[in-house]
């Protein structure tokens, strides 16, 4: 046991030997471990231990000395991680988002400057949505926009897709009907991380886009009924996509809980919510099913509160990036011809771009 500041750390000797940052154990140039963990005696104990105001010193039986800065230990210990947030965010409802007056980023600034790109990514990381203005309304220009921050993820829908109400795919989205709030690709084992929307043309009425911060809704459930939050984060469900339209034949199944959390600090990192694609509930024991429905109803109630609904009219030239692991989207019914284009982005590449610009992601 070791106390530093207000944190009491409990550190195993094997862990302390394994994480040694000396030149023979860790390559500082590549940031990779050199020590063979399997070579460490699981019953190892240091011959000597010394602590001063800032450093822990351990001398091992073979004479090797390990030094740890206490600040590093606090940050990287289990107890320290419990107090830290992996992804800082601003949870929002419609009023909070409007009052924040989050600016859109101009297309040229986004494409040509690190400052514009960084501003865009900071908005995206904090709110889960971000807009780019003055984009030429073509699929090709939208593709250039997306590739600024990520590799485009190829899926069963292709790489870049057009989106009209021609029912060319076996999905309600390819109609003029209203769509309730949902996240996409819940039927993937790893749902797509980011979705890009760009309205190229709309000759008609309606069709506003609905955005809801799923993490804000889940936080309300946690505050009001923590037992519901716990159940939704623990019970795995199947989501399914079955398509037999034209030449498209797909049967995809993704498995996971509605709420996905890091187990050490209970921080939510992914919401998988799509009532259209949820498969038969057959992974939940009989004595849990009714409690699960109560928990699901509590979350749905929060997601459907009018004050949590941000309605946006997408117009040619204004591209929207949505964190599909956090923000639910939908739309109102529409008339006339409406064409969108878009794509899915690989989450790791977006976060990598943000980190290279010095952002916490």
mmCIF file of C-alpha atoms in Angstrom:
data_model
loop_
_atom_site.group_PDB
_atom_site.id
_atom_site.type_symbol
_atom_site.label_atom_id
_atom_site.label_comp_id
_atom_site.label_asym_id
_atom_site.label_seq_id
_atom_site.Cartn_x
_atom_site.Cartn_y
_atom_site.Cartn_z
ATOM 1 C CA UNK A 1 0.000 0.000 0.000
ATOM 2 C CA UNK A 2 1.189 3.475 -0.891
ATOM 3 C CA UNK A 3 -0.538 6.798 -0.308
ATOM 4 C CA UNK A 4 0.036 9.835 -2.486
ATOM 5 C CA UNK A 5 -2.141 12.884 -1.985
ATOM 6 C CA UNK A 6 -5.664 11.664 -1.342
ATOM 7 C CA UNK A 7 -5.198 8.352 -3.157
ATOM 8 C CA UNK A 8 -4.347 5.080 -1.390
ATOM 9 C CA UNK A 9 -2.847 2.708 -3.968
ATOM 10 C CA UNK A 10 -2.553 -1.061 -3.586
ATOM 11 C CA UNK A 11 0.199 -2.274 -5.894
ATOM 12 C CA UNK A 12 1.198 -5.895 -6.458
ATOM 13 C CA UNK A 13 4.931 -6.610 -6.644
ATOM 14 C CA UNK A 14 4.523 -8.557 -9.917
ATOM 15 C CA UNK A 15 2.780 -5.512 -11.410
ATOM 16 C CA UNK A 16 5.576 -3.241 -10.169
ATOM 17 C CA UNK A 17 8.242 -5.460 -11.730
ATOM 18 C CA UNK A 18 6.337 -5.871 -15.001
ATOM 19 C CA UNK A 19 5.881 -2.122 -15.542
ATOM 20 C CA UNK A 20 9.472 -1.093 -14.883
ATOM 21 C CA UNK A 21 10.482 1.747 -17.188
ATOM 22 C CA UNK A 22 14.244 1.219 -17.070
ATOM 23 C CA UNK A 23 16.138 1.039 -20.372
ATOM 24 C CA UNK A 24 16.477 -2.744 -20.178
ATOM 25 C CA UNK A 25 12.743 -3.285 -19.536
ATOM 26 C CA UNK A 26 11.087 -0.628 -21.687
ATOM 27 C CA UNK A 27 11.970 0.917 -25.042
ATOM 28 C CA UNK A 28 11.281 4.631 -24.627
ATOM 29 C CA UNK A 29 11.797 5.256 -28.366
ATOM 30 C CA UNK A 30 9.042 2.871 -29.452
ATOM 31 C CA UNK A 31 6.988 3.099 -26.233
ATOM 32 C CA UNK A 32 6.941 -0.695 -26.034
ATOM 33 C CA UNK A 33 7.740 -3.180 -23.291
ATOM 34 C CA UNK A 34 11.019 -5.102 -23.682
ATOM 35 C CA UNK A 35 10.678 -7.199 -20.535
ATOM 36 C CA UNK A 36 9.287 -10.710 -21.019
ATOM 37 C CA UNK A 37 6.411 -10.737 -18.551
ATOM 38 C CA UNK A 38 6.374 -14.547 -18.484
ATOM 39 C CA UNK A 39 9.935 -14.509 -17.098
ATOM 40 C CA UNK A 40 8.924 -12.657 -13.922
ATOM 41 C CA UNK A 41 8.595 -14.819 -10.798
ATOM 42 C CA UNK A 42 4.940 -14.553 -9.769
ATOM 43 C CA UNK A 43 6.019 -14.649 -6.131
ATOM 44 C CA UNK A 44 8.650 -11.951 -6.583
ATOM 45 C CA UNK A 45 9.298 -9.548 -3.705
ATOM 46 C CA UNK A 46 11.798 -6.680 -3.621
ATOM 47 C CA UNK A 47 14.850 -6.872 -1.397
ATOM 48 C CA UNK A 48 14.526 -3.191 -0.536
ATOM 49 C CA UNK A 49 11.885 -0.484 -0.848
ATOM 50 C CA UNK A 50 12.413 3.241 -0.407
ATOM 51 C CA UNK A 51 10.057 6.191 -0.927
ATOM 52 C CA UNK A 52 10.874 9.876 -0.967
ATOM 53 C CA UNK A 53 8.600 12.838 -1.693
ATOM 54 C CA UNK A 54 8.243 12.084 -5.394
ATOM 55 C CA UNK A 55 9.691 8.639 -6.181
ATOM 56 C CA UNK A 56 9.325 4.960 -5.264
ATOM 57 C CA UNK A 57 12.538 2.878 -5.471
ATOM 58 C CA UNK A 58 12.480 -0.940 -5.540
ATOM 59 C CA UNK A 59 15.552 -3.197 -5.568
ATOM 60 C CA UNK A 60 14.787 -6.707 -6.839
ATOM 61 C CA UNK A 61 16.523 -9.999 -5.848
ATOM 62 C CA UNK A 62 18.759 -9.907 -8.953
ATOM 63 C CA UNK A 63 19.929 -6.375 -8.067
ATOM 64 C CA UNK A 64 17.817 -4.615 -10.715
ATOM 65 C CA UNK A 65 16.458 -1.246 -9.533
ATOM 66 C CA UNK A 66 13.052 0.096 -10.574
ATOM 67 C CA UNK A 67 12.097 3.749 -10.073
ATOM 68 C CA UNK A 68 8.552 5.098 -10.266
ATOM 69 C CA UNK A 69 7.409 8.691 -10.060
ATOM 70 C CA UNK A 70 4.523 8.802 -7.580
ATOM 71 C CA UNK A 71 2.451 10.975 -9.931
ATOM 72 C CA UNK A 72 2.848 8.321 -12.647
ATOM 73 C CA UNK A 73 1.781 5.626 -10.211
ATOM 74 C CA UNK A 74 -1.332 7.529 -9.148
ATOM 75 C CA UNK A 75 -2.314 8.129 -12.753
ATOM 76 C CA UNK A 76 -1.748 4.518 -13.771
ATOM 77 C CA UNK A 77 -2.871 2.625 -10.682
ATOM 78 C CA UNK A 78 -6.298 1.027 -10.573
ATOM 79 C CA UNK A 79 -7.374 3.428 -7.852
ATOM 80 C CA UNK A 80 -6.224 6.387 -9.930
ATOM 81 C CA UNK A 81 -8.009 5.148 -13.052
ATOM 82 C CA UNK A 82 -11.263 4.837 -11.106
ATOM 83 C CA UNK A 83 -11.175 8.603 -10.578
ATOM 84 C CA UNK A 84 -10.290 9.498 -14.165
ATOM 85 C CA UNK A 85 -12.470 9.937 -17.219
ATOM 86 C CA UNK A 86 -11.228 8.373 -20.433
ATOM 87 C CA UNK A 87 -13.224 10.685 -22.687
ATOM 88 C CA UNK A 88 -14.199 14.134 -21.346
ATOM 89 C CA UNK A 89 -17.616 15.131 -22.653
ATOM 90 C CA UNK A 90 -20.332 17.726 -22.298
ATOM 91 C CA UNK A 91 -23.708 16.003 -21.928
ATOM 92 C CA UNK A 92 -26.525 17.964 -23.536
ATOM 93 C CA UNK A 93 -30.183 18.357 -24.213
ATOM 94 C CA UNK A 94 -31.541 20.726 -26.849
ATOM 95 C CA UNK A 95 -31.367 23.813 -24.623
ATOM 96 C CA UNK A 96 -27.842 23.107 -23.380
ATOM 97 C CA UNK A 97 -26.589 22.611 -26.938
ATOM 98 C CA UNK A 98 -28.259 25.778 -28.249
ATOM 99 C CA UNK A 99 -26.967 27.891 -25.379
ATOM 100 C CA UNK A 100 -23.443 26.612 -25.981
ATOM 101 C CA UNK A 101 -23.610 28.135 -29.468
ATOM 102 C CA UNK A 102 -21.174 25.545 -30.800
ATOM 103 C CA UNK A 103 -19.824 27.006 -34.050
ATOM 104 C CA UNK A 104 -19.737 25.188 -37.353
ATOM 105 C CA UNK A 105 -16.327 25.055 -39.015
ATOM 106 C CA UNK A 106 -15.840 26.445 -42.501
ATOM 107 C CA UNK A 107 -14.939 23.833 -45.107
ATOM 108 C CA UNK A 108 -11.747 25.560 -46.249
ATOM 109 C CA UNK A 109 -10.520 25.993 -42.660
ATOM 110 C CA UNK A 110 -11.370 22.337 -41.966
ATOM 111 C CA UNK A 111 -9.494 21.080 -45.010
ATOM 112 C CA UNK A 112 -6.505 23.433 -45.061
ATOM 113 C CA UNK A 113 -5.613 24.344 -41.460
ATOM 114 C CA UNK A 114 -4.796 22.419 -38.307
ATOM 115 C CA UNK A 115 -6.625 25.090 -36.305
ATOM 116 C CA UNK A 116 -9.899 24.506 -38.136
ATOM 117 C CA UNK A 117 -9.520 20.744 -37.930
ATOM 118 C CA UNK A 118 -8.723 20.903 -34.220
ATOM 119 C CA UNK A 119 -11.736 23.129 -33.501
ATOM 120 C CA UNK A 120 -13.977 20.710 -35.379
ATOM 121 C CA UNK A 121 -12.606 17.655 -33.553
ATOM 122 C CA UNK A 122 -12.850 19.342 -30.155
ATOM 123 C CA UNK A 123 -16.534 20.077 -30.816
ATOM 124 C CA UNK A 124 -17.059 16.512 -31.968
ATOM 125 C CA UNK A 125 -15.338 14.948 -28.953
ATOM 126 C CA UNK A 126 -17.234 17.106 -26.453
ATOM 127 C CA UNK A 127 -20.718 16.945 -27.977
ATOM 128 C CA UNK A 128 -20.715 13.892 -30.249
ATOM 129 C CA UNK A 129 -21.841 15.993 -33.236
ATOM 130 C CA UNK A 130 -20.105 18.614 -35.376
ATOM 131 C CA UNK A 131 -20.909 20.552 -38.544
ATOM 132 C CA UNK A 132 -18.866 21.725 -41.508
ATOM 133 C CA UNK A 133 -20.302 24.599 -43.601
ATOM 134 C CA UNK A 134 -19.836 25.656 -47.231
ATOM 135 C CA UNK A 135 -19.183 22.170 -48.571
ATOM 136 C CA UNK A 136 -19.772 21.744 -52.278
ATOM 137 C CA UNK A 137 -22.905 19.547 -52.403
ATOM 138 C CA UNK A 138 -21.499 16.542 -54.210
ATOM 139 C CA UNK A 139 -20.602 13.055 -53.120
ATOM 140 C CA UNK A 140 -17.023 13.591 -54.255
ATOM 141 C CA UNK A 141 -16.529 16.689 -52.096
ATOM 142 C CA UNK A 142 -18.148 14.950 -49.115
ATOM 143 C CA UNK A 143 -15.678 12.114 -49.563
ATOM 144 C CA UNK A 144 -12.738 14.549 -49.493
ATOM 145 C CA UNK A 145 -14.190 16.013 -46.296
ATOM 146 C CA UNK A 146 -14.476 12.626 -44.588
ATOM 147 C CA UNK A 147 -10.974 11.542 -45.581
ATOM 148 C CA UNK A 148 -9.529 14.582 -43.800
ATOM 149 C CA UNK A 149 -10.018 12.832 -40.461
ATOM 150 C CA UNK A 150 -10.325 9.122 -41.180
ATOM 151 C CA UNK A 151 -10.207 6.168 -43.492
ATOM 152 C CA UNK A 152 -13.720 5.568 -44.814
ATOM 153 C CA UNK A 153 -15.125 2.279 -43.575
ATOM 154 C CA UNK A 154 -16.406 -0.040 -46.293
ATOM 155 C CA UNK A 155 -19.620 -1.831 -45.270
ATOM 156 C CA UNK A 156 -22.460 -3.756 -46.907
ATOM 157 C CA UNK A 157 -23.748 -0.338 -48.018
ATOM 158 C CA UNK A 158 -20.555 0.371 -49.925
ATOM 159 C CA UNK A 159 -17.949 3.028 -49.279
ATOM 160 C CA UNK A 160 -19.759 6.286 -50.072
ATOM 161 C CA UNK A 161 -23.520 5.936 -50.404
ATOM 162 C CA UNK A 162 -26.418 7.862 -51.844
ATOM 163 C CA UNK A 163 -29.577 7.820 -49.805
ATOM 164 C CA UNK A 164 -33.031 8.318 -51.376
ATOM 165 C CA UNK A 165 -36.552 7.075 -50.753
ATOM 166 C CA UNK A 166 -36.425 4.443 -53.484
ATOM 167 C CA UNK A 167 -36.406 1.425 -51.131
ATOM 168 C CA UNK A 168 -33.330 0.195 -52.960
ATOM 169 C CA UNK A 169 -32.235 -1.492 -49.733
ATOM 170 C CA UNK A 170 -34.287 -3.523 -47.296
ATOM 171 C CA UNK A 171 -34.303 -0.776 -44.686
ATOM 172 C CA UNK A 172 -36.931 1.702 -43.438
ATOM 173 C CA UNK A 173 -34.376 4.481 -43.914
ATOM 174 C CA UNK A 174 -34.816 4.168 -47.693
ATOM 175 C CA UNK A 175 -38.418 5.427 -47.506
ATOM 176 C CA UNK A 176 -40.145 8.771 -46.844
ATOM 177 C CA UNK A 177 -41.388 7.603 -43.452
ATOM 178 C CA UNK A 178 -40.378 9.141 -40.142
ATOM 179 C CA UNK A 179 -37.548 7.359 -38.353
ATOM 180 C CA UNK A 180 -37.459 7.127 -34.568
ATOM 181 C CA UNK A 181 -34.184 7.846 -32.771
ATOM 182 C CA UNK A 182 -31.617 5.079 -33.093
ATOM 183 C CA UNK A 183 -27.958 4.263 -33.547
ATOM 184 C CA UNK A 184 -26.771 2.602 -36.753
ATOM 185 C CA UNK A 185 -25.226 -0.817 -37.399
ATOM 186 C CA UNK A 186 -26.206 -2.277 -34.026
ATOM 187 C CA UNK A 187 -26.086 -5.594 -35.909
ATOM 188 C CA UNK A 188 -22.315 -5.256 -36.427
ATOM 189 C CA UNK A 189 -20.092 -6.870 -33.805
ATOM 190 C CA UNK A 190 -18.447 -3.456 -33.655
ATOM 191 C CA UNK A 191 -20.975 -0.762 -34.627
ATOM 192 C CA UNK A 192 -19.616 1.927 -36.938
ATOM 193 C CA UNK A 193 -18.027 4.723 -34.948
ATOM 194 C CA UNK A 194 -18.841 7.886 -36.911
ATOM 195 C CA UNK A 195 -21.454 8.638 -39.527
ATOM 196 C CA UNK A 196 -21.343 11.487 -42.038
ATOM 197 C CA UNK A 197 -24.517 13.021 -43.509
ATOM 198 C CA UNK A 198 -24.677 15.603 -46.277
ATOM 199 C CA UNK A 199 -28.015 16.610 -47.830
ATOM 200 C CA UNK A 200 -27.364 17.215 -51.521
ATOM 201 C CA UNK A 201 -30.917 18.053 -52.565
ATOM 202 C CA UNK A 202 -34.435 18.271 -51.152
ATOM 203 C CA UNK A 203 -37.378 19.406 -53.243
ATOM 204 C CA UNK A 204 -40.246 19.107 -50.778
ATOM 205 C CA UNK A 205 -41.234 19.549 -47.141
ATOM 206 C CA UNK A 206 -40.315 17.951 -43.802
ATOM 207 C CA UNK A 207 -37.314 15.699 -43.376
ATOM 208 C CA UNK A 208 -35.719 17.464 -40.422
ATOM 209 C CA UNK A 209 -32.998 15.430 -38.689
ATOM 210 C CA UNK A 210 -33.442 14.486 -35.038
ATOM 211 C CA UNK A 211 -30.400 14.239 -32.741
ATOM 212 C CA UNK A 212 -30.441 12.993 -29.137
ATOM 213 C CA UNK A 213 -27.479 12.663 -26.774
ATOM 214 C CA UNK A 214 -27.774 9.048 -25.660
ATOM 215 C CA UNK A 215 -25.189 9.526 -22.929
ATOM 216 C CA UNK A 216 -27.208 12.373 -21.404
ATOM 217 C CA UNK A 217 -30.317 10.150 -21.373
ATOM 218 C CA UNK A 218 -28.384 7.246 -19.848
ATOM 219 C CA UNK A 219 -26.968 9.571 -17.190
ATOM 220 C CA UNK A 220 -30.528 10.484 -16.176
ATOM 221 C CA UNK A 221 -31.370 6.776 -15.864
ATOM 222 C CA UNK A 222 -28.278 6.238 -13.723
ATOM 223 C CA UNK A 223 -29.278 9.113 -11.470
ATOM 224 C CA UNK A 224 -32.940 8.133 -11.118
ATOM 225 C CA UNK A 225 -32.763 4.329 -11.223
ATOM 226 C CA UNK A 226 -29.200 2.948 -11.023
ATOM 227 C CA UNK A 227 -30.516 -0.614 -11.017
ATOM 228 C CA UNK A 228 -31.907 -0.025 -14.528
ATOM 229 C CA UNK A 229 -28.577 1.377 -15.745
ATOM 230 C CA UNK A 230 -26.743 -1.625 -14.289
ATOM 231 C CA UNK A 231 -29.081 -4.099 -15.998
ATOM 232 C CA UNK A 232 -28.840 -2.365 -19.383
ATOM 233 C CA UNK A 233 -25.036 -2.435 -19.142
ATOM 234 C CA UNK A 234 -24.911 -6.120 -18.175
ATOM 235 C CA UNK A 235 -27.480 -7.991 -20.295
ATOM 236 C CA UNK A 236 -26.345 -8.882 -23.840
ATOM 237 C CA UNK A 237 -28.851 -8.726 -26.697
ATOM 238 C CA UNK A 238 -28.820 -9.697 -30.356
ATOM 239 C CA UNK A 239 -29.431 -7.143 -33.080
ATOM 240 C CA UNK A 240 -30.101 -8.398 -36.567
ATOM 241 C CA UNK A 241 -30.246 -7.194 -40.170
ATOM 242 C CA UNK A 242 -31.914 -9.469 -42.716
ATOM 243 C CA UNK A 243 -32.002 -8.205 -46.299
ATOM 244 C CA UNK A 244 -33.180 -9.832 -49.511
ATOM 245 C CA UNK A 245 -33.782 -7.002 -51.954
ATOM 246 C CA UNK A 246 -32.535 -7.153 -55.534
ATOM 247 C CA UNK A 247 -28.971 -8.393 -55.469
ATOM 248 C CA UNK A 248 -28.470 -7.599 -51.776
ATOM 249 C CA UNK A 249 -28.514 -10.653 -49.524
ATOM 250 C CA UNK A 250 -27.353 -10.075 -45.974
ATOM 251 C CA UNK A 251 -27.942 -11.613 -42.576
ATOM 252 C CA UNK A 252 -25.889 -9.845 -39.942
ATOM 253 C CA UNK A 253 -26.002 -10.322 -36.170
ATOM 254 C CA UNK A 254 -24.320 -8.185 -33.516
ATOM 255 C CA UNK A 255 -24.314 -9.016 -29.817
ATOM 256 C CA UNK A 256 -23.884 -6.632 -26.903
ATOM 257 C CA UNK A 257 -25.676 -4.766 -24.127
ATOM 258 C CA UNK A 258 -27.590 -1.561 -24.769
ATOM 259 C CA UNK A 259 -25.123 0.362 -22.605
ATOM 260 C CA UNK A 260 -21.415 -0.465 -22.759
ATOM 261 C CA UNK A 261 -19.247 0.765 -19.877
ATOM 262 C CA UNK A 262 -15.638 0.537 -18.779
ATOM 263 C CA UNK A 263 -15.781 -1.827 -15.784
ATOM 264 C CA UNK A 264 -13.236 0.028 -13.641
ATOM 265 C CA UNK A 265 -15.031 3.398 -13.532
ATOM 266 C CA UNK A 266 -18.498 2.664 -14.973
ATOM 267 C CA UNK A 267 -17.916 5.261 -17.700
ATOM 268 C CA UNK A 268 -20.274 4.823 -20.641
ATOM 269 C CA UNK A 269 -18.537 4.565 -23.997
ATOM 270 C CA UNK A 270 -21.124 3.050 -26.367
ATOM 271 C CA UNK A 271 -24.895 2.931 -26.601
ATOM 272 C CA UNK A 272 -26.451 0.317 -28.884
ATOM 273 C CA UNK A 273 -30.081 1.363 -29.279
ATOM 274 C CA UNK A 274 -32.211 0.473 -32.287
ATOM 275 C CA UNK A 275 -35.718 -0.837 -31.795
ATOM 276 C CA UNK A 276 -36.013 -1.564 -35.525
ATOM 277 C CA UNK A 277 -33.117 -3.998 -35.578
ATOM 278 C CA UNK A 278 -33.322 -5.615 -32.146
ATOM 279 C CA UNK A 279 -33.697 -9.362 -32.676
ATOM 280 C CA UNK A 280 -35.732 -11.819 -30.631
ATOM 281 C CA UNK A 281 -34.779 -11.505 -26.966
ATOM 282 C CA UNK A 282 -33.546 -15.027 -26.266
ATOM 283 C CA UNK A 283 -30.328 -14.299 -24.398
ATOM 284 C CA UNK A 284 -32.060 -13.085 -21.238
ATOM 285 C CA UNK A 285 -33.236 -15.544 -18.533
ATOM 286 C CA UNK A 286 -36.953 -15.630 -17.729
ATOM 287 C CA UNK A 287 -36.473 -14.137 -14.274
ATOM 288 C CA UNK A 288 -34.664 -11.117 -15.775
ATOM 289 C CA UNK A 289 -36.802 -10.387 -18.841
ATOM 290 C CA UNK A 290 -39.471 -8.265 -17.156
ATOM 291 C CA UNK A 291 -36.858 -6.247 -15.239
ATOM 292 C CA UNK A 292 -35.018 -5.666 -18.523
ATOM 293 C CA UNK A 293 -38.194 -4.313 -20.145
ATOM 294 C CA UNK A 294 -38.671 -1.929 -17.210
ATOM 295 C CA UNK A 295 -35.054 -0.743 -17.621
ATOM 296 C CA UNK A 296 -35.435 -0.362 -21.389
ATOM 297 C CA UNK A 297 -38.641 1.618 -20.875
ATOM 298 C CA UNK A 298 -36.864 3.959 -18.455
ATOM 299 C CA UNK A 299 -34.135 4.669 -21.026
ATOM 300 C CA UNK A 300 -36.637 5.074 -23.851
ATOM 301 C CA UNK A 301 -38.609 7.565 -21.753
ATOM 302 C CA UNK A 302 -35.489 9.695 -21.332
ATOM 303 C CA UNK A 303 -34.555 9.440 -25.001
ATOM 304 C CA UNK A 304 -38.038 10.594 -25.996
ATOM 305 C CA UNK A 305 -38.329 13.587 -23.696
ATOM 306 C CA UNK A 306 -39.037 16.590 -25.965
ATOM 307 C CA UNK A 307 -36.416 18.686 -24.167
ATOM 308 C CA UNK A 308 -33.752 16.160 -25.226
ATOM 309 C CA UNK A 309 -34.592 16.429 -28.936
ATOM 310 C CA UNK A 310 -32.396 18.617 -31.124
ATOM 311 C CA UNK A 311 -34.013 19.130 -34.543
ATOM 312 C CA UNK A 312 -31.790 20.241 -37.420
ATOM 313 C CA UNK A 313 -32.690 20.960 -41.020
ATOM 314 C CA UNK A 314 -29.893 19.591 -43.178
ATOM 315 C CA UNK A 315 -29.301 21.702 -46.268
ATOM 316 C CA UNK A 316 -26.904 21.433 -49.218
ATOM 317 C CA UNK A 317 -23.472 22.645 -48.159
ATOM 318 C CA UNK A 318 -23.796 21.702 -44.474
ATOM 319 C CA UNK A 319 -22.254 18.341 -43.541
ATOM 320 C CA UNK A 320 -23.005 16.653 -40.232
ATOM 321 C CA UNK A 321 -20.687 14.255 -38.395
ATOM 322 C CA UNK A 322 -22.372 12.071 -35.750
ATOM 323 C CA UNK A 323 -20.741 9.923 -33.060
ATOM 324 C CA UNK A 324 -22.701 6.721 -33.676
ATOM 325 C CA UNK A 325 -21.516 5.302 -30.343
ATOM 326 C CA UNK A 326 -23.191 8.157 -28.474
ATOM 327 C CA UNK A 327 -25.721 10.273 -30.395
ATOM 328 C CA UNK A 328 -28.961 8.802 -31.705
ATOM 329 C CA UNK A 329 -30.400 10.161 -34.924
ATOM 330 C CA UNK A 330 -33.788 10.030 -36.647
ATOM 331 C CA UNK A 331 -35.893 12.125 -38.988
ATOM 332 C CA UNK A 332 -39.397 13.376 -39.562
ATOM 333 C CA UNK A 333 -41.410 12.208 -42.568
ATOM 334 C CA UNK A 334 -40.930 14.200 -45.758
ATOM 335 C CA UNK A 335 -42.392 14.852 -49.167
ATOM 336 C CA UNK A 336 -40.711 15.264 -52.523
ATOM 337 C CA UNK A 337 -37.294 14.193 -53.686
ATOM 338 C CA UNK A 338 -34.613 14.119 -51.000
ATOM 339 C CA UNK A 339 -31.074 12.924 -51.604
ATOM 340 C CA UNK A 340 -28.356 12.497 -48.996
ATOM 341 C CA UNK A 341 -24.877 11.122 -49.301
ATOM 342 C CA UNK A 342 -22.593 9.935 -46.567
ATOM 343 C CA UNK A 343 -20.349 7.267 -45.185
ATOM 344 C CA UNK A 344 -19.099 5.594 -42.045
ATOM 345 C CA UNK A 345 -15.678 6.384 -40.612
ATOM 346 C CA UNK A 346 -13.310 4.187 -38.632
ATOM 347 C CA UNK A 347 -13.376 5.358 -35.042
ATOM 348 C CA UNK A 348 -9.730 4.606 -34.296
ATOM 349 C CA UNK A 349 -8.562 6.861 -37.117
ATOM 350 C CA UNK A 350 -10.706 9.800 -35.982
ATOM 351 C CA UNK A 351 -9.430 9.496 -32.409
ATOM 352 C CA UNK A 352 -5.873 9.127 -33.699
ATOM 353 C CA UNK A 353 -6.209 12.373 -35.682
ATOM 354 C CA UNK A 354 -7.479 14.127 -32.557
ATOM 355 C CA UNK A 355 -4.615 12.857 -30.373
ATOM 356 C CA UNK A 356 -2.020 13.954 -32.932
ATOM 357 C CA UNK A 357 -3.457 17.466 -32.580
ATOM 358 C CA UNK A 358 -3.038 17.306 -28.802
ATOM 359 C CA UNK A 359 -6.648 16.537 -27.854
ATOM 360 C CA UNK A 360 -7.719 13.994 -25.239
ATOM 361 C CA UNK A 361 -9.546 11.283 -27.125
#
